[in-house]
Structure formats: C-alpha cells, structure tokens
C-alpha cells in the first residue's frame, strides 16, 4: 500500500524555501564550489586553490601589481566573462581582467596547494575568502 502525504501550502512553501537556501551560490566558471561542514567553500577551478582578498584593495580596484601579482596571482577573467551573482569583472592597471567578489578583487597565492592555504593573514593584509553558509 502506498500512502500519500498532503502538505499544507505553508509547509510546501517552507520545504521549497529550504531547497532554495541549500543551493550553492552562483559563481563564474573560473570558481569551483565545494560544500564542507555546512558551508560553501570557493576555490579556483582547475587548480582548486584557495581564494584571497587583499585589504589594501578598494572596491573594483586592485592594488596588487608587479612582484605582488607574481606572488598573489589575480584570478584571471576576460572582458566577455560578465558578472554572475556576487561576482564581477574588473580591469586591472596592467590591462588584464580579474574576478572580484562583492567588489573585492580575488587572488590565489603562489605558495598554496589544494591541500594547504598558507596565505591567510600574510602581512596582516591577506584574507581567505570566507565560507558561505549553506543553510
């Protein structure tokens, strides 16, 4: 025997809302999303490297160029990439394009590996991109 449950409209809406809240945040193709311990962790696609922000940057403007950009490679974008969700594309001072999250330019760290995020807090100005709560 098969039993069917009939949900009230309010329960149905709550169930639908829970499904929407659990969806990963929209990200560009250059960013991979992993669900870990109830949160979404964002990493560079391909290499799966941790992502960072730089405290000295201003919204929409990178202040990490030259030797800084060699140690902290910008998360490269193209002008055609367009924005998605909290992500936008900014033009760098060197003419290249870079992904920004909520206006903050995003970087990887040359000394990191997929298993090790060693740049968090470096120089008191580099910060790991925070996990996004999944619920």
CSV table of N, CA and C in Angstrom, one decimal:
chain,number,residue,atom,x,y,z
A,1,UNK,N,0.8,-1.2,0.0
A,1,UNK,CA,0.0,0.0,0.0
A,1,UNK,C,0.9,1.2,0.0
A,2,UNK,N,0.6,2.2,-0.9
A,2,UNK,CA,1.3,3.5,-0.9
A,2,UNK,C,0.5,4.5,-0.3
A,3,UNK,N,1.1,5.3,0.6
A,3,UNK,CA,0.5,6.4,1.3
A,3,UNK,C,1.0,7.7,0.7
A,4,UNK,N,0.1,8.6,0.5
A,4,UNK,CA,0.5,9.9,0.0
A,4,UNK,C,0.3,10.9,1.1
A,5,UNK,N,1.2,11.8,1.3
A,5,UNK,CA,1.1,12.9,2.3
A,5,UNK,C,0.6,14.1,1.6
A,6,UNK,N,-0.3,14.8,2.2
A,6,UNK,CA,-0.7,16.1,1.6
A,6,UNK,C,-0.2,17.2,2.5
A,7,UNK,N,0.6,18.0,1.9
A,7,UNK,CA,1.2,19.1,2.7
A,7,UNK,C,0.4,20.4,2.6
A,8,UNK,N,0.3,21.1,3.7
A,8,UNK,CA,-0.4,22.3,3.7
A,8,UNK,C,0.4,23.3,2.8
A,9,UNK,N,-0.2,24.3,2.3
A,9,UNK,CA,0.5,25.3,1.5
A,9,UNK,C,1.7,25.9,2.2
A,10,UNK,N,1.6,26.2,3.5
A,10,UNK,CA,2.7,26.8,4.3
A,10,UNK,C,3.8,25.8,4.4
A,11,UNK,N,3.6,24.5,4.6
A,11,UNK,CA,4.6,23.5,4.7
A,11,UNK,C,5.3,23.4,3.4
A,12,UNK,N,4.5,23.4,2.3
A,12,UNK,CA,5.1,23.3,1.0
A,12,UNK,C,6.0,24.4,0.7
A,13,UNK,N,5.6,25.6,1.0
A,13,UNK,CA,6.5,26.8,0.8
A,13,UNK,C,7.8,26.7,1.6
A,14,UNK,N,7.7,26.3,2.9
A,14,UNK,CA,8.8,26.1,3.7
A,14,UNK,C,9.8,25.1,3.1
A,15,UNK,N,9.2,24.0,2.6
A,15,UNK,CA,10.1,22.9,2.0
A,15,UNK,C,10.7,23.5,0.8
A,16,UNK,N,10.0,24.2,0.0
A,16,UNK,CA,10.6,24.8,-1.2
A,16,UNK,C,11.7,25.8,-0.9
A,17,UNK,N,11.4,26.6,0.2
A,17,UNK,CA,12.4,27.6,0.6
A,17,UNK,C,13.7,26.9,1.1
A,18,UNK,N,13.6,25.8,1.8
A,18,UNK,CA,14.7,25.1,2.3
A,18,UNK,C,15.6,24.6,1.1
A,19,UNK,N,14.9,24.2,0.0
A,19,UNK,CA,15.6,23.7,-1.1
A,19,UNK,C,16.4,24.8,-1.8
A,20,UNK,N,15.8,26.0,-1.8
A,20,UNK,CA,16.4,27.1,-2.5
A,20,UNK,C,17.6,27.6,-1.6
A,21,UNK,N,17.5,27.6,-0.3
A,21,UNK,CA,18.5,28.0,0.6
A,21,UNK,C,19.7,27.1,0.5
A,22,UNK,N,19.5,25.9,0.2
A,22,UNK,CA,20.6,24.9,0.2
A,22,UNK,C,21.4,24.9,-1.1
A,23,UNK,N,20.9,25.6,-2.1
A,23,UNK,CA,21.6,25.7,-3.4
A,23,UNK,C,22.9,26.4,-3.3
A,24,UNK,N,23.9,26.0,-4.0
A,24,UNK,CA,25.2,26.7,-4.0
A,24,UNK,C,25.0,28.1,-4.6
A,25,UNK,N,25.9,29.1,-4.1
A,25,UNK,CA,25.8,30.4,-4.7
A,25,UNK,C,26.2,30.4,-6.1
A,26,UNK,N,25.7,31.3,-6.9
A,26,UNK,CA,26.1,31.4,-8.3
A,26,UNK,C,27.6,31.9,-8.4
A,27,UNK,N,28.3,31.2,-9.2
A,27,UNK,CA,29.7,31.6,-9.4
A,27,UNK,C,30.1,31.5,-10.8
A,28,UNK,N,31.2,32.2,-11.2
A,28,UNK,CA,31.7,32.1,-12.6
A,28,UNK,C,32.3,30.7,-12.8
A,29,UNK,N,32.6,30.4,-14.0
A,29,UNK,CA,33.2,29.1,-14.4
A,29,UNK,C,34.6,28.9,-13.8
A,30,UNK,N,35.2,30.1,-13.5
A,30,UNK,CA,36.6,30.0,-13.0
A,30,UNK,C,36.7,29.7,-11.5
A,31,UNK,N,35.5,29.6,-10.9
A,31,UNK,CA,35.4,29.3,-9.5
A,31,UNK,C,34.6,28.0,-9.2
A,32,UNK,N,35.2,27.2,-8.4
A,32,UNK,CA,34.6,25.9,-8.0
A,32,UNK,C,34.0,26.0,-6.6
A,33,UNK,N,32.9,25.4,-6.4
A,33,UNK,CA,32.2,25.4,-5.2
A,33,UNK,C,32.2,24.0,-4.5
A,34,UNK,N,32.6,24.0,-3.3
A,34,UNK,CA,32.6,22.7,-2.5
A,34,UNK,C,31.8,22.9,-1.2
A,35,UNK,N,31.0,21.9,-0.9
A,35,UNK,CA,30.3,22.0,0.4
A,35,UNK,C,31.1,21.3,1.4
A,36,UNK,N,31.4,22.0,2.5
A,36,UNK,CA,32.2,21.4,3.6
A,36,UNK,C,31.6,21.9,4.9
A,37,UNK,N,31.2,20.9,5.7
A,37,UNK,CA,30.7,21.2,7.1
A,37,UNK,C,29.7,22.3,7.1
A,38,UNK,N,28.7,22.2,6.3
A,38,UNK,CA,27.5,23.2,6.3
A,38,UNK,C,27.8,24.5,5.7
A,39,UNK,N,28.9,24.6,4.9
A,39,UNK,CA,29.2,25.9,4.2
A,39,UNK,C,29.7,25.6,2.9
A,40,UNK,N,29.6,26.6,2.0
A,40,UNK,CA,30.2,26.5,0.6
A,40,UNK,C,31.6,27.2,0.7
A,41,UNK,N,32.6,26.5,0.2
A,41,UNK,CA,33.9,27.0,0.1
A,41,UNK,C,34.2,27.2,-1.4
A,42,UNK,N,34.7,28.4,-1.7
A,42,UNK,CA,35.0,28.7,-3.1
A,42,UNK,C,36.5,28.6,-3.3
A,43,UNK,N,36.8,28.0,-4.5
A,43,UNK,CA,38.2,27.8,-4.8
A,43,UNK,C,38.4,28.1,-6.3
A,44,UNK,N,39.6,28.3,-6.8
A,44,UNK,CA,39.9,28.5,-8.2
A,44,UNK,C,39.7,27.2,-8.9
A,45,UNK,N,38.9,27.2,-10.0
A,45,UNK,CA,38.6,26.0,-10.7
A,45,UNK,C,39.9,25.5,-11.3
A,46,UNK,N,40.0,24.2,-11.6
A,46,UNK,CA,41.2,23.7,-12.2
A,46,UNK,C,42.2,23.3,-11.1
A,47,UNK,N,42.9,24.3,-10.6
A,47,UNK,CA,43.9,24.1,-9.6
A,47,UNK,C,43.3,23.8,-8.2
A,48,UNK,N,42.1,24.2,-8.0
A,48,UNK,CA,41.4,24.1,-6.7
A,48,UNK,C,42.2,24.8,-5.6
A,49,UNK,N,42.7,26.0,-5.9
A,49,UNK,CA,43.5,26.7,-5.0
A,49,UNK,C,42.6,27.7,-4.2
A,50,UNK,N,42.9,27.9,-2.9
A,50,UNK,CA,42.2,28.8,-2.1
A,50,UNK,C,42.1,30.2,-2.7
A,51,UNK,N,41.1,31.0,-2.4
A,51,UNK,CA,41.0,32.4,-2.9
A,51,UNK,C,41.1,33.4,-1.8
A,52,UNK,N,41.7,34.5,-2.1
A,52,UNK,CA,42.0,35.6,-1.1
A,52,UNK,C,41.6,36.9,-1.6
A,53,UNK,N,41.4,37.8,-0.6
A,53,UNK,CA,41.2,39.2,-0.8
A,53,UNK,C,42.4,39.9,-0.2
A,54,UNK,N,42.6,41.2,-0.6
A,54,UNK,CA,43.8,42.0,-0.2
A,54,UNK,C,43.2,43.3,0.5
A,55,UNK,N,43.5,43.5,1.7
A,55,UNK,CA,43.0,44.6,2.5
A,55,UNK,C,43.3,46.0,1.9
A,56,UNK,N,44.3,46.1,1.1
A,56,UNK,CA,44.7,47.4,0.5
A,56,UNK,C,44.0,47.7,-0.7
A,57,UNK,N,43.2,46.7,-1.3
A,57,UNK,CA,42.4,47.0,-2.5
A,57,UNK,C,41.2,47.8,-2.1
A,58,UNK,N,40.7,48.5,-3.1
A,58,UNK,CA,39.5,49.3,-3.0
A,58,UNK,C,38.4,48.5,-3.8
A,59,UNK,N,37.1,48.7,-3.5
A,59,UNK,CA,36.2,48.0,-4.4
A,59,UNK,C,36.4,48.3,-5.8
A,60,UNK,N,36.5,47.3,-6.6
A,60,UNK,CA,36.7,47.5,-8.1
A,60,UNK,C,38.1,47.8,-8.5
A,61,UNK,N,39.0,47.9,-7.6
A,61,UNK,CA,40.4,48.3,-8.0
A,61,UNK,C,41.4,47.5,-7.3
A,62,UNK,N,42.3,46.9,-8.0
A,62,UNK,CA,43.4,46.1,-7.5
A,62,UNK,C,44.6,47.0,-7.2
A,63,UNK,N,45.2,46.8,-6.1
A,63,UNK,CA,46.5,47.5,-5.7
A,63,UNK,C,47.7,46.5,-5.7
A,64,UNK,N,47.5,45.3,-6.2
A,64,UNK,CA,48.5,44.2,-6.2
A,64,UNK,C,49.0,44.1,-7.6
A,65,UNK,N,50.1,44.6,-8.0
A,65,UNK,CA,50.7,44.6,-9.3
A,65,UNK,C,52.2,44.2,-9.2
A,66,UNK,N,52.8,43.9,-10.4
A,66,UNK,CA,54.2,43.6,-10.5
A,66,UNK,C,54.6,42.4,-9.6
A,67,UNK,N,55.6,42.6,-8.7
A,67,UNK,CA,56.0,41.5,-7.9
A,67,UNK,C,54.9,40.9,-7.0
A,68,UNK,N,54.0,41.8,-6.5
A,68,UNK,CA,52.9,41.4,-5.7
A,68,UNK,C,52.0,40.4,-6.5
A,69,UNK,N,51.7,40.8,-7.7
A,69,UNK,CA,50.9,39.9,-8.6
A,69,UNK,C,51.6,38.6,-8.9
A,70,UNK,N,52.9,38.5,-8.9
A,70,UNK,CA,53.6,37.3,-9.1
A,70,UNK,C,53.4,36.4,-7.9
A,71,UNK,N,53.4,36.9,-6.7
A,71,UNK,CA,53.3,36.1,-5.5
A,71,UNK,C,51.8,35.8,-5.3
A,72,UNK,N,50.9,36.7,-5.6
A,72,UNK,CA,49.5,36.7,-5.4
A,72,UNK,C,48.8,36.8,-6.8
A,73,UNK,N,48.8,35.7,-7.6
A,73,UNK,CA,48.2,35.9,-8.9
A,73,UNK,C,46.7,36.2,-8.9
A,74,UNK,N,46.3,37.3,-9.7
A,74,UNK,CA,44.9,37.6,-9.7
A,74,UNK,C,44.1,36.5,-10.3
A,75,UNK,N,42.9,36.3,-9.9
A,75,UNK,CA,42.0,35.3,-10.5
A,75,UNK,C,41.6,35.9,-11.9
A,76,UNK,N,42.2,35.4,-12.9
A,76,UNK,CA,42.0,36.0,-14.3
A,76,UNK,C,40.6,35.8,-14.8
A,77,UNK,N,40.1,36.8,-15.4
A,77,UNK,CA,38.8,36.8,-16.1
A,77,UNK,C,39.0,37.4,-17.5
A,78,UNK,N,38.0,37.4,-18.3
A,78,UNK,CA,38.1,38.1,-19.6
A,78,UNK,C,37.0,39.2,-19.6
A,79,UNK,N,37.1,40.2,-20.5
A,79,UNK,CA,36.1,41.2,-20.5
A,79,UNK,C,34.7,40.6,-20.9
A,80,UNK,N,34.7,39.5,-21.6
A,80,UNK,CA,33.5,38.9,-22.0
A,80,UNK,C,32.8,38.0,-20.9
A,81,UNK,N,33.6,37.8,-19.8
A,81,UNK,CA,33.1,36.9,-18.8
A,81,UNK,C,31.8,37.4,-18.2
A,82,UNK,N,31.6,38.7,-18.0
A,82,UNK,CA,30.4,39.2,-17.4
A,82,UNK,C,30.3,38.8,-15.9
A,83,UNK,N,29.4,39.4,-15.2
A,83,UNK,CA,29.2,39.1,-13.8
A,83,UNK,C,28.2,38.0,-13.6
A,84,UNK,N,28.2,37.4,-12.4
A,84,UNK,CA,27.2,36.4,-12.0
A,84,UNK,C,27.1,36.5,-10.5
A,85,UNK,N,25.9,36.7,-10.0
A,85,UNK,CA,25.7,36.7,-8.5
A,85,UNK,C,26.5,37.8,-7.9
A,86,UNK,N,27.3,37.5,-6.9
A,86,UNK,CA,28.2,38.5,-6.2
A,86,UNK,C,29.5,38.7,-7.0
A,87,UNK,N,29.7,38.1,-8.1
A,87,UNK,CA,30.9,38.2,-8.9
A,87,UNK,C,30.8,39.2,-10.0
A,88,UNK,N,31.9,40.0,-10.2
A,88,UNK,CA,32.0,40.9,-11.3
A,88,UNK,C,33.4,40.9,-11.9
A,89,UNK,N,33.6,41.5,-13.0
A,89,UNK,CA,34.9,41.6,-13.6
A,89,UNK,C,35.5,43.0,-13.5
A,90,UNK,N,36.7,43.1,-13.1
A,90,UNK,CA,37.3,44.5,-13.1
A,90,UNK,C,38.5,44.5,-14.0
A,91,UNK,N,38.8,45.7,-14.5
A,91,UNK,CA,40.0,45.9,-15.3
A,91,UNK,C,41.2,46.3,-14.4
A,92,UNK,N,42.3,45.6,-14.6
A,92,UNK,CA,43.5,45.8,-13.8
A,92,UNK,C,44.3,47.0,-14.4
A,93,UNK,N,45.2,47.5,-13.6
A,93,UNK,CA,46.1,48.6,-14.0
A,93,UNK,C,47.1,48.1,-15.1
A,94,UNK,N,47.3,46.8,-15.2
A,94,UNK,CA,48.2,46.2,-16.2
A,94,UNK,C,47.5,45.9,-17.5
A,95,UNK,N,46.2,46.2,-17.5
A,95,UNK,CA,45.4,46.0,-18.7
A,95,UNK,C,44.6,44.6,-18.7
A,96,UNK,N,45.0,43.8,-17.8
A,96,UNK,CA,44.3,42.5,-17.7
A,96,UNK,C,43.0,42.6,-17.0
A,97,UNK,N,42.3,41.5,-16.9
A,97,UNK,CA,40.9,41.5,-16.2
A,97,UNK,C,41.0,40.5,-15.1
A,98,UNK,N,40.2,40.8,-14.0
A,98,UNK,CA,40.3,40.0,-12.8
A,98,UNK,C,38.9,39.8,-12.2
A,99,UNK,N,38.6,38.7,-11.6
A,99,UNK,CA,37.3,38.5,-10.9
A,99,UNK,C,37.4,39.2,-9.6
A,100,UNK,N,36.2,39.8,-9.3
A,100,UNK,CA,36.0,40.4,-8.0
A,100,UNK,C,34.8,39.8,-7.3
A,101,UNK,N,34.8,39.6,-6.0
A,101,UNK,CA,33.7,39.1,-5.3
A,101,UNK,C,33.2,40.2,-4.4
A,102,UNK,N,31.9,40.6,-4.5
A,102,UNK,CA,31.4,41.7,-3.8
A,102,UNK,C,32.3,43.0,-3.9
A,103,UNK,N,32.8,43.2,-5.1
A,103,UNK,CA,33.7,44.3,-5.4
A,103,UNK,C,35.1,44.2,-5.0
A,104,UNK,N,35.5,43.2,-4.2
A,104,UNK,CA,36.9,43.0,-3.8
A,104,UNK,C,37.6,42.1,-4.8
A,105,UNK,N,38.7,42.5,-5.4
A,105,UNK,CA,39.5,41.7,-6.3
A,105,UNK,C,39.9,40.4,-5.6
A,106,UNK,N,40.0,39.3,-6.4
A,106,UNK,CA,40.3,38.0,-5.9
A,106,UNK,C,41.6,37.5,-6.4
A,107,UNK,N,42.3,36.8,-5.5
A,107,UNK,CA,43.7,36.3,-5.9
A,107,UNK,C,43.8,34.8,-5.4
A,108,UNK,N,44.9,34.2,-5.9
A,108,UNK,CA,45.4,32.9,-5.3
A,108,UNK,C,46.7,33.3,-4.7
A,109,UNK,N,47.4,32.3,-4.1
A,109,UNK,CA,48.7,32.5,-3.5
A,109,UNK,C,49.7,31.5,-4.1
A,110,UNK,N,50.8,32.0,-4.7
A,110,UNK,CA,51.8,31.1,-5.4
A,110,UNK,C,52.3,30.0,-4.5
A,111,UNK,N,52.3,30.1,-3.2
A,111,UNK,CA,52.9,29.1,-2.3
A,111,UNK,C,51.8,28.1,-1.8
A,112,UNK,N,50.6,28.3,-2.2
A,112,UNK,CA,49.5,27.4,-1.8
A,112,UNK,C,49.4,26.1,-2.7
A,113,UNK,N,48.8,25.1,-2.2
A,113,UNK,CA,48.4,23.9,-2.9
A,113,UNK,C,46.9,23.7,-2.6
A,114,UNK,N,46.3,22.7,-3.3
A,114,UNK,CA,44.9,22.4,-2.9
A,114,UNK,C,44.8,22.0,-1.5
A,115,UNK,N,45.8,21.4,-0.9
A,115,UNK,CA,45.7,20.9,0.5
A,115,UNK,C,46.1,21.9,1.5
A,116,UNK,N,46.8,23.0,1.1
A,116,UNK,CA,47.3,24.0,2.1
A,116,UNK,C,47.0,25.4,1.7
A,117,UNK,N,46.4,26.1,2.6
A,117,UNK,CA,46.1,27.6,2.4
A,117,UNK,C,47.1,28.3,3.3
A,118,UNK,N,48.3,28.6,2.9
A,118,UNK,CA,49.3,29.2,3.7
A,118,UNK,C,49.3,30.8,3.7
A,119,UNK,N,48.4,31.4,2.9
A,119,UNK,CA,48.5,32.8,2.8
A,119,UNK,C,47.6,33.6,3.7
A,120,UNK,N,46.7,32.9,4.4
A,120,UNK,CA,45.7,33.6,5.2
A,120,UNK,C,46.4,34.4,6.3
A,121,UNK,N,46.2,35.7,6.4
A,121,UNK,CA,46.8,36.6,7.4
A,121,UNK,C,48.2,37.1,7.0
A,122,UNK,N,48.7,36.7,5.9
A,122,UNK,CA,50.0,37.1,5.5
A,122,UNK,C,50.2,38.6,5.5
A,123,UNK,N,51.2,39.1,6.1
A,123,UNK,CA,51.4,40.5,6.2
A,123,UNK,C,50.3,41.3,6.9
A,124,UNK,N,49.4,40.6,7.5
A,124,UNK,CA,48.3,41.2,8.1
A,124,UNK,C,47.3,41.8,7.2
A,125,UNK,N,47.4,41.5,5.8
A,125,UNK,CA,46.6,42.2,4.8
A,125,UNK,C,45.9,41.2,3.9
A,126,UNK,N,46.2,39.9,3.9
A,126,UNK,CA,45.6,38.9,3.0
A,126,UNK,C,44.7,38.1,3.8
A,127,UNK,N,43.5,37.9,3.2
A,127,UNK,CA,42.4,37.1,3.9
A,127,UNK,C,41.8,36.1,3.0
A,128,UNK,N,41.6,34.9,3.5
A,128,UNK,CA,40.9,33.8,2.8
A,128,UNK,C,39.5,34.3,2.5
A,129,UNK,N,39.0,34.0,1.3
A,129,UNK,CA,37.6,34.3,1.0
A,129,UNK,C,36.8,33.5,2.0
A,130,UNK,N,35.9,34.1,2.8
A,130,UNK,CA,35.2,33.3,3.8
A,130,UNK,C,34.2,32.3,3.2
A,131,UNK,N,34.0,31.2,3.9
A,131,UNK,CA,32.9,30.2,3.5
A,131,UNK,C,31.6,30.9,3.5
A,132,UNK,N,30.7,30.5,2.7
A,132,UNK,CA,29.3,31.0,2.6
A,132,UNK,C,28.4,30.0,3.3
A,133,UNK,N,27.6,30.3,4.3
A,133,UNK,CA,26.8,29.4,5.0
A,133,UNK,C,25.8,28.7,4.0
A,134,UNK,N,25.7,27.4,4.1
A,134,UNK,CA,24.8,26.6,3.2
A,134,UNK,C,23.4,26.6,3.6
A,135,UNK,N,23.1,27.0,4.8
A,135,UNK,CA,21.7,26.9,5.2
A,135,UNK,C,21.2,28.3,5.5
